[in-house]
PDB file of C-alpha atoms in Angstrom:
ATOM      1  CA  GLU P   1     -20.274  16.358  35.399  1.00  0.00           C
ATOM      2  CA  LYS P   2     -18.852  14.562  32.375  1.00  0.00           C
ATOM      3  CA  PHE P   3     -16.811  17.600  31.351  1.00  0.00           C
ATOM      4  CA  CYS P   4     -15.504  17.884  34.918  1.00  0.00           C
ATOM      5  CA  GLU P   5     -14.551  14.213  34.822  1.00  0.00           C
ATOM      6  CA  MET P   6     -12.753  14.665  31.489  1.00  0.00           C
ATOM      7  CA  LEU P   7     -10.547  17.445  32.863  1.00  0.00           C
ATOM      8  CA  GLY P   8     -10.184  16.216  36.450  1.00  0.00           C
ATOM      9  CA  TYR P   9     -11.732  19.274  38.085  1.00  0.00           C
ATOM     10  CA  ALA P  10     -14.608  19.598  40.528  1.00  0.00           C
ATOM     11  CA  ARG P  11     -17.494  21.632  39.150  1.00  0.00           C
ATOM     12  CA  SER P  12     -16.821  24.352  41.715  1.00  0.00           C
ATOM     13  CA  GLU P  13     -13.271  24.656  40.366  1.00  0.00           C
ATOM     14  CA  LEU P  14     -14.448  25.147  36.783  1.00  0.00           C
ATOM     15  CA  LEU P  15     -17.356  27.531  37.293  1.00  0.00           C
ATOM     16  CA  GLY P  16     -16.170  31.090  36.799  1.00  0.00           C
ATOM     17  CA  ARG P  17     -12.780  30.000  35.455  1.00  0.00           C
ATOM     18  CA  HIS P  18     -11.654  31.574  32.154  1.00  0.00           C
ATOM     19  CA  VAL P  19     -11.573  29.140  29.251  1.00  0.00           C
ATOM     20  CA  ARG P  20      -7.956  30.197  28.682  1.00  0.00           C
ATOM     21  CA  ASP P  21      -7.035  28.335  31.878  1.00  0.00           C
ATOM     22  CA  ILE P  22      -8.102  24.965  30.491  1.00  0.00           C
ATOM     23  CA  THR P  23      -7.080  25.468  26.844  1.00  0.00           C
ATOM     24  CA  HIS P  24      -3.820  24.278  25.321  1.00  0.00           C
ATOM     25  CA  PRO P  25      -1.828  27.425  24.417  1.00  0.00           C
ATOM     26  CA  ASP P  26      -1.658  26.433  20.726  1.00  0.00           C
ATOM     27  CA  ASP P  27      -5.442  26.346  20.500  1.00  0.00           C
ATOM     28  CA  PHE P  28      -6.525  29.372  22.479  1.00  0.00           C
ATOM     29  CA  GLY P  29      -8.407  31.990  20.451  1.00  0.00           C
ATOM     30  CA  ARG P  30     -10.633  29.805  18.337  1.00  0.00           C
ATOM     31  CA  GLY P  31     -13.632  30.456  20.573  1.00  0.00           C
ATOM     32  CA  SER P  32     -13.002  34.202  20.298  1.00  0.00           C
ATOM     33  CA  ALA P  33     -12.835  33.873  16.515  1.00  0.00           C
ATOM     34  CA  TYR P  34     -16.204  32.108  16.561  1.00  0.00           C
ATOM     35  CA  ARG P  35     -17.754  34.844  18.694  1.00  0.00           C
ATOM     36  CA  MET P  36     -16.444  37.449  16.234  1.00  0.00           C
ATOM     37  CA  GLN P  37     -18.020  35.525  13.343  1.00  0.00           C
ATOM     38  CA  MET P  38     -21.239  35.329  15.327  1.00  0.00           C
ATOM     39  CA  ALA P  39     -21.225  39.108  15.800  1.00  0.00           C
ATOM     40  CA  ARG P  40     -20.243  39.942  12.231  1.00  0.00           C
ATOM     41  CA  ASN P  41     -22.164  37.517  10.068  1.00  0.00           C
ATOM     42  CA  GLY P  42     -24.548  35.685  12.378  1.00  0.00           C
ATOM     43  CA  ALA P  43     -22.620  32.418  12.577  1.00  0.00           C
ATOM     44  CA  ARG P  44     -24.590  29.940  14.655  1.00  0.00           C
ATOM     45  CA  SER P  45     -22.295  26.897  14.837  1.00  0.00           C
ATOM     46  CA  ALA P  46     -18.696  25.779  14.310  1.00  0.00           C
ATOM     47  CA  SER P  47     -16.705  22.640  15.046  1.00  0.00           C
ATOM     48  CA  GLY P  48     -13.139  21.413  15.086  1.00  0.00           C
ATOM     49  CA  GLU P  49     -10.465  19.707  17.152  1.00  0.00           C
ATOM     50  CA  LYS P  50      -9.029  21.362  20.237  1.00  0.00           C
ATOM     51  CA  GLY P  51      -6.523  20.594  22.970  1.00  0.00           C
ATOM     52  CA  PHE P  52      -7.631  21.058  26.594  1.00  0.00           C
ATOM     53  CA  LYS P  53      -5.342  21.135  29.643  1.00  0.00           C
ATOM     54  CA  ARG P  54      -6.380  18.731  32.376  1.00  0.00           C
ATOM     55  CA  LYS P  55      -5.869  19.604  36.031  1.00  0.00           C
ATOM     56  CA  ASP P  56      -2.899  17.205  36.197  1.00  0.00           C
ATOM     57  CA  GLY P  57      -1.215  19.030  33.307  1.00  0.00           C
ATOM     58  CA  SER P  58      -1.856  16.405  30.640  1.00  0.00           C
ATOM     59  CA  VAL P  59      -3.569  17.229  27.357  1.00  0.00           C
ATOM     60  CA  MET P  60      -7.013  16.026  26.357  1.00  0.00           C
ATOM     61  CA  TRP P  61      -7.722  16.161  22.643  1.00  0.00           C
ATOM     62  CA  ALA P  62     -11.357  16.878  21.885  1.00  0.00           C
ATOM     63  CA  ARG P  63     -13.823  17.291  19.073  1.00  0.00           C
ATOM     64  CA  ARG P  64     -15.628  20.487  20.033  1.00  0.00           C
ATOM     65  CA  THR P  65     -18.837  21.782  18.498  1.00  0.00           C
ATOM     66  CA  MET P  66     -19.933  25.307  19.399  1.00  0.00           C
ATOM     67  CA  SER P  67     -23.438  26.614  18.845  1.00  0.00           C
ATOM     68  CA  THR P  68     -25.212  29.828  19.801  1.00  0.00           C
ATOM     69  CA  ALA P  69     -28.191  29.948  22.138  1.00  0.00           C
ATOM     70  CA  CYS P  70     -30.529  32.841  21.299  1.00  0.00           C
ATOM     71  CA  ASP P  71     -33.563  34.380  22.949  1.00  0.00           C
ATOM     72  CA  ASP P  72     -37.012  34.519  21.317  1.00  0.00           C
ATOM     73  CA  ALA P  73     -35.975  37.638  19.391  1.00  0.00           C
ATOM     74  CA  GLY P  74     -32.938  35.892  17.952  1.00  0.00           C
ATOM     75  CA  ASN P  75     -30.408  37.746  20.071  1.00  0.00           C
ATOM     76  CA  PRO P  76     -27.366  35.641  21.049  1.00  0.00           C
ATOM     77  CA  GLN P  77     -27.289  34.849  24.755  1.00  0.00           C
ATOM     78  CA  TYR P  78     -24.401  32.411  25.232  1.00  0.00           C
ATOM     79  CA  VAL P  79     -22.307  29.774  23.470  1.00  0.00           C
ATOM     80  CA  ILE P  80     -22.854  26.045  24.008  1.00  0.00           C
ATOM     81  CA  SER P  81     -19.765  23.859  23.582  1.00  0.00           C
ATOM     82  CA  VAL P  82     -20.245  20.107  23.157  1.00  0.00           C
ATOM     83  CA  VAL P  83     -16.959  18.314  23.847  1.00  0.00           C
ATOM     84  CA  GLU P  84     -16.053  14.752  22.819  1.00  0.00           C
ATOM     85  CA  ASP P  85     -12.821  13.215  24.117  1.00  0.00           C
ATOM     86  CA  ILE P  86     -10.769  11.934  21.155  1.00  0.00           C
ATOM     87  CA  THR P  87      -7.434  11.585  22.955  1.00  0.00           C
ATOM     88  CA  GLU P  88      -7.120   7.856  22.236  1.00  0.00           C
ATOM     89  CA  ARG P  89      -7.952   8.355  18.566  1.00  0.00           C
ATOM     90  CA  LYS P  90      -5.321  11.075  18.280  1.00  0.00           C
ATOM     91  CA  ALA P  91      -2.760   8.803  19.930  1.00  0.00           C
ATOM     92  CA  VAL P  92      -3.513   6.043  17.421  1.00  0.00           C
ATOM     93  CA  GLU P  93      -3.230   8.511  14.546  1.00  0.00           C
ATOM     94  CA  GLU P  94       0.132   9.713  15.864  1.00  0.00           C
ATOM     95  CA  ARG P  95       1.438   6.152  16.136  1.00  0.00           C
ATOM     96  CA  HIS P  96       0.355   5.442  12.580  1.00  0.00           C
ATOM     97  CA  ARG P  97       1.969   8.674  11.367  1.00  0.00           C
ATOM     98  CA  ALA P  98       5.231   7.875  13.155  1.00  0.00           C
ATOM     99  CA  THR P  99       5.257   4.333  11.749  1.00  0.00           C
ATOM    100  CA  PHE P 100       4.652   5.651   8.245  1.00  0.00           C
ATOM    101  CA  GLU P 101       7.278   8.389   8.430  1.00  0.00           C
ATOM    102  CA  HIS P 102      10.029   6.362  10.113  1.00  0.00           C
ATOM    103  CA  ALA P 103       9.550   2.978   8.440  1.00  0.00           C
ATOM    104  CA  PRO P 104      12.789   1.410   7.073  1.00  0.00           C
ATOM    105  CA  VAL P 105      11.022   0.677   3.768  1.00  0.00           C
ATOM    106  CA  GLY P 106       9.354   2.942   1.230  1.00  0.00           C
ATOM    107  CA  ILE P 107       5.598   3.399   1.641  1.00  0.00           C
ATOM    108  CA  MET P 108       3.133   5.202  -0.594  1.00  0.00           C
ATOM    109  CA  HIS P 109      -0.633   5.535  -0.932  1.00  0.00           C
ATOM    110  CA  THR P 110      -1.858   5.757  -4.520  1.00  0.00           C
ATOM    111  CA  ALA P 111      -5.183   6.690  -6.092  1.00  0.00           C
ATOM    112  CA  ILE P 112      -7.269   3.800  -7.339  1.00  0.00           C
ATOM    113  CA  GLU P 113      -8.282   5.409 -10.609  1.00  0.00           C
ATOM    114  CA  ASP P 114      -4.870   6.493 -11.954  1.00  0.00           C
ATOM    115  CA  ASP P 115      -2.115   5.507  -9.482  1.00  0.00           C
ATOM    116  CA  ARG P 116      -1.387   9.118  -8.528  1.00  0.00           C
ATOM    117  CA  ILE P 117       0.765   9.280  -5.409  1.00  0.00           C
ATOM    118  CA  LEU P 118      -1.373  10.609  -2.564  1.00  0.00           C
ATOM    119  CA  HIS P 119       1.112  10.204   0.264  1.00  0.00           C
ATOM    120  CA  ALA P 120       4.706   8.977   0.480  1.00  0.00           C
ATOM    121  CA  ASN P 121       7.216   8.598   3.281  1.00  0.00           C
ATOM    122  CA  ALA P 122      10.757   9.921   3.609  1.00  0.00           C
ATOM    123  CA  LYS P 123      12.322   6.516   2.905  1.00  0.00           C
ATOM    124  CA  LEU P 124      10.683   6.302  -0.517  1.00  0.00           C
ATOM    125  CA  SER P 125      11.891   9.818  -1.290  1.00  0.00           C
ATOM    126  CA  GLU P 126      15.422   8.780  -0.326  1.00  0.00           C
ATOM    127  CA  MET P 127      15.252   5.589  -2.406  1.00  0.00           C
ATOM    128  CA  LEU P 128      14.058   7.308  -5.590  1.00  0.00           C
ATOM    129  CA  GLY P 129      15.909  10.607  -5.245  1.00  0.00           C
ATOM    130  CA  TYR P 130      12.763  12.708  -5.605  1.00  0.00           C
ATOM    131  CA  SER P 131      11.573  15.175  -2.984  1.00  0.00           C
ATOM    132  CA  LEU P 132       8.238  14.475  -1.318  1.00  0.00           C
ATOM    133  CA  GLY P 133       6.813  17.476  -3.182  1.00  0.00           C
ATOM    134  CA  GLU P 134       7.926  16.017  -6.502  1.00  0.00           C
ATOM    135  CA  LEU P 135       6.465  12.621  -5.660  1.00  0.00           C
ATOM    136  CA  MET P 136       3.098  14.215  -4.926  1.00  0.00           C
ATOM    137  CA  GLN P 137       2.997  15.336  -8.570  1.00  0.00           C
ATOM    138  CA  MET P 138       3.756  11.890 -10.003  1.00  0.00           C
ATOM    139  CA  THR P 139       2.140   8.543 -10.735  1.00  0.00           C
ATOM    140  CA  THR P 140       3.866   5.209 -10.200  1.00  0.00           C
ATOM    141  CA  ASP P 141       4.440   4.871 -13.957  1.00  0.00           C
ATOM    142  CA  ASP P 142       6.745   7.891 -13.799  1.00  0.00           C
ATOM    143  CA  PHE P 143       9.468   5.912 -12.045  1.00  0.00           C
ATOM    144  CA  ILE P 144       8.772   2.323 -13.116  1.00  0.00           C
ATOM    145  CA  HIS P 145      11.325   1.181 -15.678  1.00  0.00           C
ATOM    146  CA  PRO P 146       9.676   1.446 -19.136  1.00  0.00           C
ATOM    147  CA  GLU P 147       9.968  -2.309 -19.685  1.00  0.00           C
ATOM    148  CA  TYR P 148       7.816  -2.948 -16.606  1.00  0.00           C
ATOM    149  CA  VAL P 149       5.087  -0.333 -16.984  1.00  0.00           C
ATOM    150  CA  GLY P 150       1.652  -1.976 -16.983  1.00  0.00           C
ATOM    151  CA  THR P 151       2.948  -5.536 -16.661  1.00  0.00           C
ATOM    152  CA  ASP P 152       1.696  -6.184 -13.120  1.00  0.00           C
ATOM    153  CA  GLN P 153      -1.615  -4.332 -12.952  1.00  0.00           C
ATOM    154  CA  PRO P 154      -3.685  -7.067 -14.654  1.00  0.00           C
ATOM    155  CA  LYS P 155      -2.412  -9.524 -12.041  1.00  0.00           C
ATOM    156  CA  TYR P 156      -3.686  -7.729  -8.961  1.00  0.00           C
ATOM    157  CA  ARG P 157      -5.835  -4.624  -9.517  1.00  0.00           C
ATOM    158  CA  GLU P 158      -9.251  -6.169 -10.112  1.00  0.00           C
ATOM    159  CA  ARG P 159      -8.574  -9.065  -7.755  1.00  0.00           C
ATOM    160  CA  LEU P 160      -7.796  -6.661  -4.919  1.00  0.00           C
ATOM    161  CA  LEU P 161     -10.845  -4.525  -5.654  1.00  0.00           C
ATOM    162  CA  LYS P 162     -13.082  -7.618  -5.713  1.00  0.00           C
ATOM    163  CA  GLY P 163     -11.585  -8.901  -2.453  1.00  0.00           C
ATOM    164  CA  GLU P 164     -10.229 -12.064  -4.064  1.00  0.00           C
ATOM    165  CA  ILE P 165      -6.734 -11.419  -2.660  1.00  0.00           C
ATOM    166  CA  SER P 166      -5.513  -9.291   0.249  1.00  0.00           C
ATOM    167  CA  ALA P 167      -2.094  -8.410  -1.163  1.00  0.00           C
ATOM    168  CA  PHE P 168       0.169  -8.911  -4.175  1.00  0.00           C
ATOM    169  CA  SER P 169       3.977  -8.904  -4.270  1.00  0.00           C
ATOM    170  CA  SER P 170       6.448  -8.869  -7.126  1.00  0.00           C
ATOM    171  CA  GLU P 171       9.935  -7.697  -8.012  1.00  0.00           C
ATOM    172  CA  ARG P 172      10.013  -4.493 -10.027  1.00  0.00           C
ATOM    173  CA  LEU P 173      12.686  -2.404 -11.685  1.00  0.00           C
ATOM    174  CA  TYR P 174      12.383   1.287 -10.847  1.00  0.00           C
ATOM    175  CA  ARG P 175      14.333   4.180 -12.287  1.00  0.00           C
ATOM    176  CA  ARG P 176      15.673   6.816  -9.913  1.00  0.00           C
ATOM    177  CA  LYS P 177      15.616  10.545 -10.620  1.00  0.00           C
ATOM    178  CA  ASP P 178      19.300  10.393 -11.620  1.00  0.00           C
ATOM    179  CA  GLY P 179      18.534   7.692 -14.203  1.00  0.00           C
ATOM    180  CA  SER P 180      20.050   4.782 -12.275  1.00  0.00           C
ATOM    181  CA  ASP P 181      18.193   1.503 -11.762  1.00  0.00           C
ATOM    182  CA  LEU P 182      16.597   0.416  -8.477  1.00  0.00           C
ATOM    183  CA  TRP P 183      15.378  -3.132  -7.991  1.00  0.00           C
ATOM    184  CA  VAL P 184      12.573  -3.426  -5.447  1.00  0.00           C
ATOM    185  CA  ASN P 185      10.235  -5.949  -3.954  1.00  0.00           C
ATOM    186  CA  ARG P 186       6.867  -4.190  -4.053  1.00  0.00           C
ATOM    187  CA  THR P 187       3.775  -5.327  -2.130  1.00  0.00           C
ATOM    188  CA  VAL P 188       0.370  -3.837  -2.959  1.00  0.00           C
ATOM    189  CA  SER P 189      -2.697  -3.956  -0.693  1.00  0.00           C
ATOM    190  CA  LEU P 190      -5.961  -2.037  -0.581  1.00  0.00           C
ATOM    191  CA  ALA P 191      -7.284   0.307   2.119  1.00  0.00           C
ATOM    192  CA  ARG P 192     -11.054   0.364   2.562  1.00  0.00           C
ATOM    193  CA  ASP P 193     -13.409   2.558   4.589  1.00  0.00           C
ATOM    194  CA  SER P 194     -15.689   1.297   7.361  1.00  0.00           C
ATOM    195  CA  ALA P 195     -18.317   0.388   4.758  1.00  0.00           C
ATOM    196  CA  GLY P 196     -15.831  -1.684   2.775  1.00  0.00           C
ATOM    197  CA  GLU P 197     -15.481   0.802  -0.079  1.00  0.00           C
ATOM    198  CA  PRO P 198     -11.979   1.112  -1.629  1.00  0.00           C
ATOM    199  CA  LEU P 199     -10.009   4.189  -0.562  1.00  0.00           C
ATOM    200  CA  TYR P 200      -6.495   3.823  -1.996  1.00  0.00           C
ATOM    201  CA  PHE P 201      -3.727   1.329  -2.677  1.00  0.00           C
ATOM    202  CA  ILE P 202      -0.938   0.886  -0.143  1.00  0.00           C
ATOM    203  CA  ARG P 203       2.442   0.085  -1.714  1.00  0.00           C
ATOM    204  CA  ILE P 204       5.363  -1.162   0.407  1.00  0.00           C
ATOM    205  CA  VAL P 205       8.689  -0.880  -1.422  1.00  0.00           C
ATOM    206  CA  GLU P 206      11.857  -2.683  -0.300  1.00  0.00           C
ATOM    207  CA  ASP P 207      15.201  -2.010  -1.987  1.00  0.00           C
ATOM    208  CA  ILE P 208      16.663  -5.347  -3.225  1.00  0.00           C
ATOM    209  CA  THR P 209      19.231  -3.883  -5.626  1.00  0.00           C
ATOM    210  CA  GLU P 210      22.237  -5.385  -3.816  1.00  0.00           C
ATOM    211  CA  ARG P 211      20.613  -8.798  -3.701  1.00  0.00           C
ATOM    212  CA  LYS P 212      19.852  -8.699  -7.429  1.00  0.00           C
ATOM    213  CA  ARG P 213      23.443  -7.712  -8.190  1.00  0.00           C
ATOM    214  CA  ALA P 214      24.701 -10.623  -6.111  1.00  0.00           C
ATOM    215  CA  GLU P 215      22.378 -13.019  -7.929  1.00  0.00           C
ATOM    216  CA  GLU P 216      23.594 -11.720 -11.295  1.00  0.00           C
ATOM    217  CA  ALA P 217      27.214 -12.110 -10.229  1.00  0.00           C
ATOM    218  CA  VAL P 218      26.619 -15.755  -9.210  1.00  0.00           C
ATOM    219  CA  ALA P 219      24.791 -16.418 -12.490  1.00  0.00           C
ATOM    220  CA  ARG P 220      27.854 -15.320 -14.450  1.00  0.00           C
TER     221      ARG P 220
END
């Protein structure tokens, strides 16, 4: 009954219907692949995300776990699919992804142990002149101006990890791929898992080069 409710069908409408009819076209075939694995190497379970088509035409995203029911002799009889609706979670993930990718400021996630760039958005790539692929091979020290490397870390790293502060901001001088200077206001915060363990640093980078130039001009 719960599966019927998820998809908006009466049980009589689902019984006897081919799974293709309720599967998003991009995801059809995974069940067949599992059955082939079951026949070839005795696979007994598999799980993953899948899109289902509801009766009204909308898509339900699900976490599906398939297992094999066998008789007393160990011969496969049928496949059991346990389906969990994760549509809301997927929607939240998509909103976060869109916010990250289309933000008007540079954003990057960096590893706690060595400041390797784990993820960066298109705006940061544009600001620094490096492709996203190049950024994924770099650490933050690779584009911080040499005079600023290591100057801020003692001010925030341990304090963030200990939970003494929630964020730290400062002005930094970066060096673009073409060798030109880029002044930024950089804010660092820490992402944690549900147990409170540190995952990675979040760095928000705002280009303030024009403002710095204006300040220098006034100072003259």
